[in-house]
Amino acid sequence: QKEVEQDPGPLSVPEGAIVSLNCTYSNSAFQYFMWYRQYSRKGPELLMYTYSSGNKEDGRFTAQVDKSSKYISLFIRDSQPSDSATYLCATLPPRGNQFYFGTGTSLTVIP
Amino acid sequence: KAGVTQTPRYLIKTRGQQVTLSCSPISGHRSVSWYQQTPGQGLQFLFEYFSETQRNKGNFPGRFSGRQFSNSRSEMNVSTLELGDSALYLCASSRGDETEAFFGQGTRLTVV
């Protein structure tokens, strides 16, 4: 079983829609969670970093961690064509030094 | 604040050759991790260095090696290149103390 599982999509939504991107992780000890956005032929860009459970909001983006179900989500409100990219979830175990990444979800926002 | 810098951005090499890629982390970051990204496999962890010591290594053959210098800059080397080594190689820097990682733009290696 992989440490992080992510639905690869692709996901296609109309502009203005709310987007939900999801990952599950295997180890209940994981406490640090990240979401990255990667445009084609570019390096991943850090969007959100959360510790433990709960929600974190930054503009149109909300990251949510549900430790009871080992589920992490990224919500994008009022999606824009510029949000079209691949989104990667990641986790870091406590006292760990290796990040575990999902395989990425490809998102297209249609104008 | 300068980001993570990877050089070169693009490389074309022939099978059997070797290649060295460079990564300069964010100032103050002591951890550098390397990843191979291909369309079918996603991000595959190569190795992680912290204060010039390799702390963790992924499941790659010994042709893949790395090192880190006292200024935290890191290099990775791939010897005896194979066609399957064609990929985007990414490095990520972090403080190394359970904080987030920041990526460079990557080096796109093509082996012909």
Coordinates of N, CA, C and O in Angstrom, one line a residue, chain B residues 17-111:
Chain B
Q17 N 26.4 8.0 -21.4 CA 27.1 9.1 -20.8 C 26.7 9.3 -19.3 O 25.9 8.6 -18.8
Q18 N 27.4 10.2 -18.7 CA 27.0 10.6 -17.3 C 26.6 12.1 -17.3 O 26.9 12.8 -18.2
V19 N 25.9 12.4 -16.2 CA 25.4 13.8 -16.1 C 25.4 14.2 -14.7 O 25.2 13.4 -13.8
T20 N 25.6 15.5 -14.5 CA 25.6 16.1 -13.1 C 24.6 17.2 -13.1 O 24.7 18.1 -14.0
L21 N 23.7 17.2 -12.2 CA 22.7 18.3 -12.0 C 23.0 19.0 -10.7 O 23.4 18.4 -9.7
S22 N 22.6 20.3 -10.7 CA 23.0 21.1 -9.5 C 21.7 21.7 -9.0 O 20.7 22.0 -9.7
C23 N 21.7 21.9 -7.6 CA 20.6 22.5 -6.9 C 21.1 23.4 -5.8 O 21.9 23.0 -5.0
S24 N 20.7 24.7 -5.9 CA 21.0 25.6 -4.8 C 19.7 25.9 -4.0 O 18.8 26.4 -4.6
P25 N 19.7 25.5 -2.7 CA 18.5 25.6 -2.0 C 18.2 27.1 -1.5 O 19.1 27.9 -1.7
I26 N 17.1 27.3 -0.9 CA 16.8 28.6 -0.3 C 17.8 28.9 0.8 O 18.1 27.9 1.5
S27 N 18.2 30.1 0.9 CA 19.1 30.5 1.9 C 18.6 30.1 3.3 O 17.5 30.4 3.7
G28 N 19.5 29.4 4.1 CA 19.1 29.0 5.4 C 18.5 27.6 5.5 O 18.4 27.0 6.5
H29 N 18.2 27.0 4.3 CA 17.7 25.6 4.3 C 18.8 24.7 4.2 O 19.8 24.8 3.4
R30 N 18.8 23.6 5.0 CA 19.9 22.7 5.1 C 19.5 21.3 4.5 O 20.4 20.5 4.4
S31 N 18.3 21.1 4.2 CA 17.8 19.9 3.6 C 17.6 20.0 2.1 O 16.9 20.9 1.7
V32 N 18.1 19.1 1.4 CA 17.8 19.1 -0.1 C 17.4 17.6 -0.4 O 18.1 16.7 -0.1
S33 N 16.2 17.5 -1.1 CA 15.8 16.2 -1.6 C 15.7 16.3 -3.1 O 15.4 17.3 -3.7
W34 N 15.9 15.1 -3.7 CA 15.9 15.0 -5.1 C 14.8 14.0 -5.5 O 14.6 13.0 -4.9
Y35 N 14.1 14.3 -6.6 CA 13.0 13.5 -7.1 C 13.1 13.4 -8.6 O 13.5 14.3 -9.3
Q36 N 12.7 12.2 -9.1 CA 12.5 12.0 -10.5 C 11.0 12.0 -10.8 O 10.2 11.3 -10.2
Q37 N 10.6 12.8 -11.8 CA 9.2 12.8 -12.2 C 9.0 12.4 -13.6 O 9.6 13.0 -14.5
T38 N 8.2 11.4 -13.8 CA 7.9 10.9 -15.2 C 6.3 10.8 -15.2 O 5.7 10.7 -14.2
P39 N 5.8 10.9 -16.5 CA 4.3 10.9 -16.6 C 3.7 9.7 -16.0 O 2.6 9.7 -15.4
G40 N 4.3 8.5 -16.1 CA 3.7 7.3 -15.6 C 3.8 7.0 -14.1 O 3.0 6.4 -13.5
Q41 N 4.9 7.5 -13.5 CA 5.3 7.2 -12.2 C 5.1 8.3 -11.2 O 5.3 8.1 -10.0
G42 N 4.9 9.5 -11.6 CA 4.8 10.6 -10.7 C 6.1 10.9 -10.1 O 7.1 10.7 -10.7
L43 N 6.1 11.5 -8.8 CA 7.3 11.9 -8.2 C 7.9 10.7 -7.4 O 7.3 10.1 -6.5
Q44 N 9.1 10.3 -7.8 CA 9.8 9.2 -7.2 C 11.0 9.8 -6.4 O 11.9 10.5 -7.0
F45 N 11.1 9.4 -5.1 CA 12.1 10.0 -4.3 C 13.5 9.3 -4.6 O 13.6 8.1 -4.6
L46 N 14.5 10.1 -4.7 CA 15.8 9.6 -5.0 C 16.7 9.6 -3.7 O 17.1 8.5 -3.3
F47 N 16.9 10.8 -3.1 CA 17.6 10.8 -1.8 C 17.4 12.2 -1.2 O 17.0 13.1 -1.8
E48 N 17.8 12.3 0.1 CA 17.7 13.5 0.9 C 19.0 13.7 1.6 O 19.6 12.8 2.2
Y49 N 19.5 14.9 1.5 CA 20.7 15.3 2.2 C 20.4 16.4 3.3 O 19.6 17.3 3.0
F50 N 21.1 16.3 4.4 CA 21.0 17.3 5.4 C 22.4 17.6 6.0 O 23.0 16.6 6.4
S51 N 22.8 18.8 6.0 CA 24.2 19.1 6.5 C 25.2 18.1 6.0 O 26.0 17.5 6.7
E52 N 25.2 17.9 4.6 CA 26.2 17.2 3.9 C 26.1 15.6 4.1 O 27.0 14.9 3.7
T53 N 25.1 15.2 4.8 CA 24.9 13.8 5.1 C 23.7 13.3 4.4 O 22.6 13.9 4.5
Q54 N 23.8 12.1 3.7 CA 22.6 11.5 3.2 C 21.8 10.8 4.3 O 22.3 9.9 4.9
R55 N 20.6 11.3 4.5 CA 19.8 10.7 5.6 C 18.8 9.7 5.1 O 18.4 8.8 5.8
N56 N 18.5 9.7 3.8 CA 17.5 8.8 3.3 C 17.7 8.6 1.8 O 18.2 9.5 1.1
K57 N 17.4 7.4 1.3 CA 17.6 7.1 -0.1 C 16.4 6.3 -0.6 O 15.9 5.4 0.1
G58 N 16.0 6.6 -1.8 CA 14.9 5.9 -2.4 C 15.4 4.6 -3.1 O 16.6 4.2 -3.0
N59 N 14.5 4.0 -3.8 CA 14.8 2.7 -4.4 C 15.3 2.9 -5.9 O 14.6 2.5 -6.8
F60 N 16.5 3.5 -6.0 CA 17.1 3.7 -7.4 C 18.4 2.9 -7.4 O 19.0 2.8 -6.4
P61 N 18.8 2.6 -8.6 CA 20.1 1.9 -8.7 C 21.3 2.8 -8.3 O 21.2 4.0 -8.3
G62 N 22.4 2.1 -8.1 CA 23.6 2.9 -7.7 C 24.1 3.8 -8.7 O 25.0 4.7 -8.4
R63 N 23.6 3.8 -9.9 CA 24.0 4.8 -10.9 C 23.6 6.2 -10.5 O 24.2 7.2 -11.0
F64 N 22.7 6.3 -9.7 CA 22.2 7.6 -9.2 C 22.9 7.9 -7.8 O 22.8 7.1 -6.9
S65 N 23.6 9.0 -7.8 CA 24.3 9.3 -6.6 C 24.2 10.8 -6.4 O 23.8 11.6 -7.3
G66 N 24.5 11.3 -5.2 CA 24.4 12.7 -4.9 C 25.4 13.1 -3.8 O 26.1 12.2 -3.3
R67 N 25.4 14.4 -3.6 CA 26.3 14.9 -2.5 C 25.8 16.3 -2.2 O 25.1 16.9 -3.0
Q68 N 26.2 16.7 -1.0 CA 25.8 18.1 -0.6 C 27.1 18.7 0.0 O 27.9 18.1 0.7
F69 N 27.2 20.0 -0.3 CA 28.4 20.7 0.1 C 28.1 21.5 1.3 O 26.9 21.6 1.8
S70 N 29.1 22.1 1.9 CA 29.0 22.8 3.2 C 28.1 24.0 3.1 O 27.5 24.5 4.1
N71 N 27.9 24.6 1.9 CA 26.9 25.7 1.7 C 25.5 25.2 1.4 O 24.7 26.0 1.0
S72 N 25.3 23.9 1.5 CA 24.0 23.3 1.3 C 23.6 23.0 -0.1 O 22.7 22.4 -0.4
R73 N 24.4 23.6 -1.1 CA 24.2 23.3 -2.5 C 24.4 21.8 -2.7 O 25.2 21.1 -2.0
S74 N 23.6 21.2 -3.6 CA 23.6 19.8 -3.8 C 23.8 19.5 -5.3 O 23.4 20.2 -6.1
E75 N 24.4 18.4 -5.5 CA 24.5 17.8 -6.9 C 24.0 16.4 -6.9 O 24.2 15.7 -5.9
M76 N 23.4 16.0 -8.0 CA 23.2 14.6 -8.2 C 23.8 14.2 -9.6 O 23.9 15.0 -10.5
N77 N 24.3 13.0 -9.6 CA 25.0 12.4 -10.7 C 24.3 11.1 -11.2 O 23.9 10.3 -10.3
V78 N 24.2 11.0 -12.5 CA 23.7 9.8 -13.0 C 24.7 9.3 -14.0 O 25.1 10.0 -15.0
S79 N 25.2 8.1 -13.8 CA 26.2 7.5 -14.6 C 25.6 6.5 -15.6 O 24.5 6.0 -15.3
T80 N 26.3 6.2 -16.7 CA 25.8 5.2 -17.6 C 24.4 5.4 -17.9 O 23.5 4.5 -17.7
L81 N 24.0 6.5 -18.5 CA 22.6 6.9 -18.7 C 21.9 5.9 -19.6 O 22.5 5.3 -20.6
E82 N 20.7 5.7 -19.3 CA 19.8 4.8 -20.0 C 18.6 5.6 -20.6 O 18.3 6.7 -20.0
L83 N 18.0 5.1 -21.6 CA 16.8 5.9 -22.2 C 15.8 6.1 -21.1 O 15.1 7.2 -21.1
G84 N 15.6 5.2 -20.2 CA 14.6 5.3 -19.2 C 14.9 6.4 -18.1 O 14.0 6.6 -17.3
D85 N 16.1 6.9 -18.2 CA 16.4 8.0 -17.2 C 15.8 9.3 -17.7 O 15.9 10.3 -16.9
S86 N 15.3 9.4 -18.9 CA 14.7 10.6 -19.4 C 13.5 11.0 -18.4 O 12.6 10.2 -18.2
A87 N 13.6 12.2 -17.9 CA 12.6 12.6 -16.9 C 12.9 14.1 -16.5 O 13.9 14.7 -16.9
L88 N 12.0 14.6 -15.7 CA 12.2 15.9 -15.0 C 12.8 15.6 -13.6 O 12.1 14.9 -12.9
Y89 N 13.9 16.1 -13.4 CA 14.6 15.9 -12.1 C 14.3 17.2 -11.2 O 14.7 18.3 -11.6
L90 N 13.7 17.0 -10.1 CA 13.4 18.1 -9.2 C 14.1 18.0 -7.9 O 14.3 16.9 -7.4
C91 N 14.5 19.2 -7.4 CA 15.1 19.2 -6.1 C 14.2 20.1 -5.2 O 13.5 21.0 -5.7
A92 N 14.1 19.7 -4.0 CA 13.3 20.5 -3.0 C 14.1 20.8 -1.8 O 14.9 20.0 -1.3
S93 N 14.0 22.0 -1.3 CA 14.7 22.4 -0.1 C 13.8 22.7 1.0 O 12.6 23.1 0.8
S94 N 14.2 22.4 2.2 CA 13.5 22.7 3.4 C 14.4 22.9 4.6 O 15.6 22.7 4.4
R95 N 13.9 23.4 5.7 CA 14.8 23.7 6.8 C 15.2 22.3 7.4 O 16.2 22.2 8.1
G96 N 14.4 21.3 7.1 CA 14.8 19.9 7.6 C 14.2 19.6 8.9 O 14.5 18.6 9.5
D97 N 13.4 20.5 9.5 CA 12.8 20.2 10.8 C 11.3 20.1 10.8 O 10.6 20.9 11.5
E98 N 10.8 19.2 10.0 CA 9.4 19.0 9.8 C 8.6 20.2 9.3 O 7.5 20.5 9.7
T99 N 9.2 20.9 8.4 CA 8.6 22.0 7.7 C 8.4 21.7 6.2 O 9.0 20.7 5.7
E100 N 7.7 22.6 5.6 CA 7.3 22.3 4.2 C 8.6 22.4 3.3 O 9.6 23.0 3.6
A101 N 8.4 21.8 2.1 CA 9.5 21.8 1.1 C 9.1 22.7 -0.1 O 7.9 22.8 -0.4
F102 N 10.1 23.3 -0.6 CA 9.9 24.2 -1.8 C 10.8 23.6 -3.0 O 11.9 23.3 -2.8
F103 N 10.1 23.6 -4.1 CA 10.8 23.0 -5.3 C 11.4 24.0 -6.2 O 11.0 25.1 -6.3
G104 N 12.4 23.5 -6.9 CA 13.0 24.3 -8.0 C 12.2 24.0 -9.3 O 11.2 23.2 -9.2
Q105 N 12.6 24.6 -10.4 CA 11.9 24.4 -11.6 C 12.2 23.1 -12.3 O 11.6 22.7 -13.3
G106 N 13.3 22.5 -11.9 CA 13.6 21.2 -12.4 C 14.6 21.2 -13.5 O 14.8 22.3 -14.2
T107 N 15.2 20.1 -13.8 CA 16.1 19.9 -14.9 C 15.4 18.8 -15.8 O 15.2 17.7 -15.3
R108 N 15.2 19.2 -17.0 CA 14.6 18.2 -17.9 C 15.7 17.5 -18.7 O 16.4 18.1 -19.5
L109 N 15.9 16.2 -18.4 CA 16.9 15.4 -19.0 C 16.3 14.5 -20.1 O 15.3 13.8 -19.8
T110 N 16.9 14.6 -21.2 CA 16.5 13.7 -22.3 C 17.7 12.8 -22.7 O 18.8 13.4 -23.0
V111 N 17.5 11.6 -22.7 CA 18.6 10.6 -23.1 C 18.2 10.0 -24.4 O 17.1 9.5 -24.6

